[in-house]
């Protein structure tokens, strides 16, 4: 099993993160791109950072190339033509999803970039005809963005439900994540001892592991901050924290423009772990910068989220990155903390989890349904109670007989057997004797509303082998990927959910090795 396989299957192909790096584009060094970049970085464009400006310009150049693919040189006339053509905008929005396979958030990013370009052209003196066209495009942009945002919220309800994430292997409990630190702590202790006593015997792999462990420790045990908070954590910040109560007031993080500070509160234990790394491990990496976490080459480490996801995956077989961890923290707080405490957690993480929102909405819906059910039973009164008893009396025997047989038991043959049902239920609807007075319409309704019972697909030894190999190849939770693998030949009608049930009954994942369940 490997982390890349898990990441590549994230979301089962729907809404998964894709890149548009290979999409045709105009040259970033052209005159228009340089002028647009300068405007974005100025006060008129919102004082964007150099990186933000380049990202916006890059998106706009891809949009312009899409609209004028036959043009080699970008001119203002081409820009105005593309921006004043709503049909091209609609085609571009559809192509981002169908051809580029971008998720909804990625499409919104492009639409926002085009909106910046429209504003840039408006303030730079255009003709009245072009201005009218830009105003029309601005209106359509808002409409398209609103539609994509609505689609994204609808997708959240299904894709960000905890049950769905657990089935995909993209969710873990707090205990599982804390267990990752406990599991690798002995190895980190050994590396730290080697670096302290015999530094010349410390291998590059040991040093890289120590950096990976520290990153995971900070995310899980200190705070689920955004990666940039720890990426720009300096040695001086840590040492200053010793004199000001353990506080580190980070100003360099993704949402700094909104929050200003992302404060860390380091306990004595946290300080000890950091001090050990800074004193004995970091010098062996020959750092070329002031930051705590450095690469094997001594440079600033800018892939801390990847470090966490790899180590967690190696320990649990689940793909959990920093953003997912923040979602787990906020969602777990729903069961333990009061509303005010949950708000404090969200504010401290500088993050509002959409997964948590979906979870809260689902929990609230269940609470309302439970309360409404109690109220409905009061309205029904004794008559409703009598009706329930009558239904159970008449149907209990029929229902119980169909539940006696397991729908997916192990078998050495690949025969397809029917679920045990009452004899009357196994008779084809068209062959059942109808009362003499029942007309053709009744017969039609009975045939349509009483279809033959679905058949159960029993697992064959070959399918068990496919499932076992698939779990090793893709990881626990990637049921759709296992089912669609061309090397595996499952029976027609086999579903991802049946693979999940079969794996839960037959296998267990322990220490990254697949072990048969006994019994």
PDB file of N, CA, C and O in Angstrom, residues 52-94:
ATOM      1  N   UNK A  52       0.143  35.375  -5.221  1.00  0.00           N
ATOM      2  CA  UNK A  52      -1.290  35.491  -5.519  1.00  0.00           C
ATOM      3  C   UNK A  52      -1.516  36.113  -6.885  1.00  0.00           C
ATOM      4  O   UNK A  52      -2.368  35.658  -7.653  1.00  0.00           O
ATOM      5  N   UNK A  53      -0.747  37.161  -7.187  1.00  0.00           N
ATOM      6  CA  UNK A  53      -0.899  37.843  -8.477  1.00  0.00           C
ATOM      7  C   UNK A  53      -0.562  36.897  -9.631  1.00  0.00           C
ATOM      8  O   UNK A  53      -1.283  36.841 -10.642  1.00  0.00           O
ATOM      9  N   UNK A  54       0.504  36.145  -9.495  1.00  0.00           N
ATOM     10  CA  UNK A  54       0.900  35.224 -10.558  1.00  0.00           C
ATOM     11  C   UNK A  54      -0.140  34.124 -10.763  1.00  0.00           C
ATOM     12  O   UNK A  54      -0.403  33.724 -11.909  1.00  0.00           O
ATOM     13  N   UNK A  55      -0.727  33.649  -9.683  1.00  0.00           N
ATOM     14  CA  UNK A  55      -1.760  32.618  -9.813  1.00  0.00           C
ATOM     15  C   UNK A  55      -2.984  33.151 -10.554  1.00  0.00           C
ATOM     16  O   UNK A  55      -3.545  32.468 -11.419  1.00  0.00           O
ATOM     17  N   UNK A  56      -3.398  34.353 -10.220  1.00  0.00           N
ATOM     18  CA  UNK A  56      -4.553  34.958 -10.893  1.00  0.00           C
ATOM     19  C   UNK A  56      -4.270  35.211 -12.367  1.00  0.00           C
ATOM     20  O   UNK A  56      -5.108  34.922 -13.236  1.00  0.00           O
ATOM     21  N   UNK A  57      -3.096  35.739 -12.675  1.00  0.00           N
ATOM     22  CA  UNK A  57      -2.730  36.029 -14.066  1.00  0.00           C
ATOM     23  C   UNK A  57      -2.655  34.733 -14.860  1.00  0.00           C
ATOM     24  O   UNK A  57      -3.116  34.655 -16.005  1.00  0.00           O
ATOM     25  N   UNK A  58      -2.072  33.687 -14.258  1.00  0.00           N
ATOM     26  CA  UNK A  58      -1.961  32.398 -14.946  1.00  0.00           C
ATOM     27  C   UNK A  58      -3.339  31.849 -15.316  1.00  0.00           C
ATOM     28  O   UNK A  58      -3.550  31.369 -16.434  1.00  0.00           O
ATOM     29  N   UNK A  59      -4.288  31.950 -14.412  1.00  0.00           N
ATOM     30  CA  UNK A  59      -5.653  31.472 -14.691  1.00  0.00           C
ATOM     31  C   UNK A  59      -6.280  32.270 -15.832  1.00  0.00           C
ATOM     32  O   UNK A  59      -6.933  31.715 -16.720  1.00  0.00           O
ATOM     33  N   UNK A  60      -6.094  33.586 -15.808  1.00  0.00           N
ATOM     34  CA  UNK A  60      -6.677  34.440 -16.846  1.00  0.00           C
ATOM     35  C   UNK A  60      -6.058  34.148 -18.209  1.00  0.00           C
ATOM     36  O   UNK A  60      -6.764  34.146 -19.232  1.00  0.00           O
ATOM     37  N   UNK A  61      -4.768  33.901 -18.246  1.00  0.00           N
ATOM     38  CA  UNK A  61      -4.103  33.611 -19.524  1.00  0.00           C
ATOM     39  C   UNK A  61      -4.609  32.294 -20.112  1.00  0.00           C
ATOM     40  O   UNK A  61      -4.720  32.153 -21.337  1.00  0.00           O
ATOM     41  N   UNK A  62      -4.926  31.328 -19.274  1.00  0.00           N
ATOM     42  CA  UNK A  62      -5.481  30.066 -19.764  1.00  0.00           C
ATOM     43  C   UNK A  62      -6.894  30.273 -20.303  1.00  0.00           C
ATOM     44  O   UNK A  62      -7.275  29.674 -21.317  1.00  0.00           O
ATOM     45  N   UNK A  63      -7.668  31.121 -19.636  1.00  0.00           N
ATOM     46  CA  UNK A  63      -9.011  31.441 -20.122  1.00  0.00           C
ATOM     47  C   UNK A  63      -8.937  32.139 -21.480  1.00  0.00           C
ATOM     48  O   UNK A  63      -9.676  31.792 -22.411  1.00  0.00           O
ATOM     49  N   UNK A  64      -8.029  33.104 -21.597  1.00  0.00           N
ATOM     50  CA  UNK A  64      -7.898  33.842 -22.857  1.00  0.00           C
ATOM     51  C   UNK A  64      -7.425  32.940 -23.986  1.00  0.00           C
ATOM     52  O   UNK A  64      -7.878  33.070 -25.128  1.00  0.00           O
ATOM     53  N   UNK A  65      -6.524  32.010 -23.688  1.00  0.00           N
ATOM     54  CA  UNK A  65      -6.045  31.079 -24.714  1.00  0.00           C
ATOM     55  C   UNK A  65      -7.158  30.135 -25.129  1.00  0.00           C
ATOM     56  O   UNK A  65      -7.269  29.774 -26.319  1.00  0.00           O
ATOM     57  N   UNK A  66      -8.008  29.731 -24.184  1.00  0.00           N
ATOM     58  CA  UNK A  66      -9.139  28.867 -24.505  1.00  0.00           C
ATOM     59  C   UNK A  66     -10.080  29.565 -25.478  1.00  0.00           C
ATOM     60  O   UNK A  66     -10.602  28.941 -26.409  1.00  0.00           O
ATOM     61  N   UNK A  67     -10.286  30.852 -25.281  1.00  0.00           N
ATOM     62  CA  UNK A  67     -11.223  31.612 -26.112  1.00  0.00           C
ATOM     63  C   UNK A  67     -10.621  32.006 -27.457  1.00  0.00           C
ATOM     64  O   UNK A  67     -11.365  32.312 -28.401  1.00  0.00           O
ATOM     65  N   UNK A  68      -9.298  32.033 -27.553  1.00  0.00           N
ATOM     66  CA  UNK A  68      -8.643  32.443 -28.806  1.00  0.00           C
ATOM     67  C   UNK A  68      -7.456  31.525 -29.070  1.00  0.00           C
ATOM     68  O   UNK A  68      -6.306  31.969 -29.110  1.00  0.00           O
ATOM     69  N   UNK A  69      -7.746  30.250 -29.237  1.00  0.00           N
ATOM     70  CA  UNK A  69      -6.684  29.251 -29.346  1.00  0.00           C
ATOM     71  C   UNK A  69      -5.845  29.403 -30.606  1.00  0.00           C
ATOM     72  O   UNK A  69      -4.711  28.901 -30.668  1.00  0.00           O
ATOM     73  N   UNK A  70      -6.362  30.076 -31.618  1.00  0.00           N
ATOM     74  CA  UNK A  70      -5.599  30.237 -32.867  1.00  0.00           C
ATOM     75  C   UNK A  70      -4.638  31.416 -32.811  1.00  0.00           C
ATOM     76  O   UNK A  70      -3.820  31.589 -33.730  1.00  0.00           O
ATOM     77  N   UNK A  71      -4.728  32.236 -31.803  1.00  0.00           N
ATOM     78  CA  UNK A  71      -3.876  33.423 -31.697  1.00  0.00           C
ATOM     79  C   UNK A  71      -2.570  33.076 -30.970  1.00  0.00           C
ATOM     80  O   UNK A  71      -2.578  32.343 -29.981  1.00  0.00           O
ATOM     81  N   UNK A  72      -1.470  33.642 -31.483  1.00  0.00           N
ATOM     82  CA  UNK A  72      -0.154  33.414 -30.879  1.00  0.00           C
ATOM     83  C   UNK A  72       0.271  34.548 -29.967  1.00  0.00           C
ATOM     84  O   UNK A  72       1.029  34.332 -29.013  1.00  0.00           O
ATOM     85  N   UNK A  73      -0.182  35.765 -30.258  1.00  0.00           N
ATOM     86  CA  UNK A  73       0.206  36.931 -29.475  1.00  0.00           C
ATOM     87  C   UNK A  73      -1.034  37.568 -28.854  1.00  0.00           C
ATOM     88  O   UNK A  73      -2.059  37.743 -29.523  1.00  0.00           O
ATOM     89  N   UNK A  74      -0.931  37.908 -27.598  1.00  0.00           N
ATOM     90  CA  UNK A  74      -2.062  38.461 -26.868  1.00  0.00           C
ATOM     91  C   UNK A  74      -2.076  39.979 -26.976  1.00  0.00           C
ATOM     92  O   UNK A  74      -1.096  40.649 -26.646  1.00  0.00           O
ATOM     93  N   UNK A  75      -3.211  40.512 -27.424  1.00  0.00           N
ATOM     94  CA  UNK A  75      -3.394  41.961 -27.526  1.00  0.00           C
ATOM     95  C   UNK A  75      -4.615  42.366 -26.736  1.00  0.00           C
ATOM     96  O   UNK A  75      -5.434  41.517 -26.330  1.00  0.00           O
ATOM     97  N   UNK A  76      -4.780  43.682 -26.523  1.00  0.00           N
ATOM     98  CA  UNK A  76      -5.937  44.167 -25.781  1.00  0.00           C
ATOM     99  C   UNK A  76      -7.237  43.883 -26.531  1.00  0.00           C
ATOM    100  O   UNK A  76      -8.276  43.630 -25.914  1.00  0.00           O
ATOM    101  N   UNK A  77      -7.192  43.909 -27.845  1.00  0.00           N
ATOM    102  CA  UNK A  77      -8.394  43.600 -28.622  1.00  0.00           C
ATOM    103  C   UNK A  77      -8.847  42.162 -28.379  1.00  0.00           C
ATOM    104  O   UNK A  77     -10.048  41.881 -28.256  1.00  0.00           O
ATOM    105  N   UNK A  78      -7.875  41.264 -28.311  1.00  0.00           N
ATOM    106  CA  UNK A  78      -8.220  39.858 -28.045  1.00  0.00           C
ATOM    107  C   UNK A  78      -8.798  39.719 -26.641  1.00  0.00           C
ATOM    108  O   UNK A  78      -9.785  38.996 -26.426  1.00  0.00           O
ATOM    109  N   UNK A  79      -8.195  40.415 -25.686  1.00  0.00           N
ATOM    110  CA  UNK A  79      -8.684  40.355 -24.300  1.00  0.00           C
ATOM    111  C   UNK A  79     -10.122  40.839 -24.227  1.00  0.00           C
ATOM    112  O   UNK A  79     -10.989  40.179 -23.618  1.00  0.00           O
ATOM    113  N   UNK A  80     -10.407  41.989 -24.837  1.00  0.00           N
ATOM    114  CA  UNK A  80     -11.766  42.540 -24.786  1.00  0.00           C
ATOM    115  C   UNK A  80     -12.765  41.647 -25.513  1.00  0.00           C
ATOM    116  O   UNK A  80     -13.909  41.483 -25.071  1.00  0.00           O
ATOM    117  N   UNK A  81     -12.325  41.042 -26.622  1.00  0.00           N
ATOM    118  CA  UNK A  81     -13.221  40.133 -27.341  1.00  0.00           C
ATOM    119  C   UNK A  81     -13.606  38.944 -26.468  1.00  0.00           C
ATOM    120  O   UNK A  81     -14.776  38.550 -26.401  1.00  0.00           O
ATOM    121  N   UNK A  82     -12.615  38.361 -25.810  1.00  0.00           N
ATOM    122  CA  UNK A  82     -12.883  37.194 -24.959  1.00  0.00           C
ATOM    123  C   UNK A  82     -13.789  37.546 -23.782  1.00  0.00           C
ATOM    124  O   UNK A  82     -14.698  36.779 -23.433  1.00  0.00           O
ATOM    125  N   UNK A  83     -13.530  38.701 -23.174  1.00  0.00           N
ATOM    126  CA  UNK A  83     -14.310  39.094 -22.004  1.00  0.00           C
ATOM    127  C   UNK A  83     -15.725  39.513 -22.357  1.00  0.00           C
ATOM    128  O   UNK A  83     -16.626  39.435 -21.505  1.00  0.00           O
ATOM    129  N   UNK A  84     -15.946  39.960 -23.557  1.00  0.00           N
ATOM    130  CA  UNK A  84     -17.283  40.437 -23.962  1.00  0.00           C
ATOM    131  C   UNK A  84     -18.090  39.362 -24.680  1.00  0.00           C
ATOM    132  O   UNK A  84     -19.081  39.675 -25.345  1.00  0.00           O
ATOM    133  N   UNK A  85     -17.670  38.108 -24.570  1.00  0.00           N
ATOM    134  CA  UNK A  85     -18.375  37.001 -25.224  1.00  0.00           C
ATOM    135  C   UNK A  85     -18.886  36.020 -24.163  1.00  0.00           C
ATOM    136  O   UNK A  85     -18.176  35.090 -23.768  1.00  0.00           O
ATOM    137  N   UNK A  86     -20.116  36.220 -23.671  1.00  0.00           N
ATOM    138  CA  UNK A  86     -20.668  35.341 -22.622  1.00  0.00           C
ATOM    139  C   UNK A  86     -20.700  33.868 -23.018  1.00  0.00           C
ATOM    140  O   UNK A  86     -20.500  32.990 -22.174  1.00  0.00           O
ATOM    141  N   UNK A  87     -20.932  33.589 -24.309  1.00  0.00           N
ATOM    142  CA  UNK A  87     -20.982  32.188 -24.742  1.00  0.00           C
ATOM    143  C   UNK A  87     -19.643  31.491 -24.508  1.00  0.00           C
ATOM    144  O   UNK A  87     -19.600  30.310 -24.123  1.00  0.00           O
ATOM    145  N   UNK A  88     -18.546  32.215 -24.743  1.00  0.00           N
ATOM    146  CA  UNK A  88     -17.225  31.643 -24.495  1.00  0.00           C
ATOM    147  C   UNK A  88     -17.025  31.381 -23.000  1.00  0.00           C
ATOM    148  O   UNK A  88     -16.402  30.397 -22.606  1.00  0.00           O
ATOM    149  N   UNK A  89     -17.576  32.280 -22.195  1.00  0.00           N
ATOM    150  CA  UNK A  89     -17.472  32.098 -20.746  1.00  0.00           C
ATOM    151  C   UNK A  89     -18.189  30.831 -20.297  1.00  0.00           C
ATOM    152  O   UNK A  89     -17.657  30.040 -19.494  1.00  0.00           O
ATOM    153  N   UNK A  90     -19.388  30.597 -20.834  1.00  0.00           N
ATOM    154  CA  UNK A  90     -20.149  29.406 -20.465  1.00  0.00           C
ATOM    155  C   UNK A  90     -19.432  28.132 -20.923  1.00  0.00           C
ATOM    156  O   UNK A  90     -19.364  27.132 -20.192  1.00  0.00           O
ATOM    157  N   UNK A  91     -18.881  28.177 -22.144  1.00  0.00           N
ATOM    158  CA  UNK A  91     -18.151  27.007 -22.649  1.00  0.00           C
ATOM    159  C   UNK A  91     -16.915  26.728 -21.785  1.00  0.00           C
ATOM    160  O   UNK A  91     -16.576  25.580 -21.522  1.00  0.00           O
ATOM    161  N   UNK A  92     -16.255  27.804 -21.368  1.00  0.00           N
ATOM    162  CA  UNK A  92     -15.063  27.645 -20.536  1.00  0.00           C
ATOM    163  C   UNK A  92     -15.432  27.023 -19.188  1.00  0.00           C
ATOM    164  O   UNK A  92     -14.738  26.132 -18.690  1.00  0.00           O
ATOM    165  N   UNK A  93     -16.536  27.492 -18.613  1.00  0.00           N
ATOM    166  CA  UNK A  93     -16.972  26.950 -17.321  1.00  0.00           C
ATOM    167  C   UNK A  93     -17.292  25.465 -17.425  1.00  0.00           C
ATOM    168  O   UNK A  93     -16.962  24.674 -16.520  1.00  0.00           O
ATOM    169  N   UNK A  94     -17.905  25.057 -18.525  1.00  0.00           N
ATOM    170  CA  UNK A  94     -18.223  23.640 -18.718  1.00  0.00           C
ATOM    171  C   UNK A  94     -16.966  22.815 -18.991  1.00  0.00           C
ATOM    172  O   UNK A  94     -16.840  21.682 -18.516  1.00  0.00           O
TER     173      UNK A  94
END
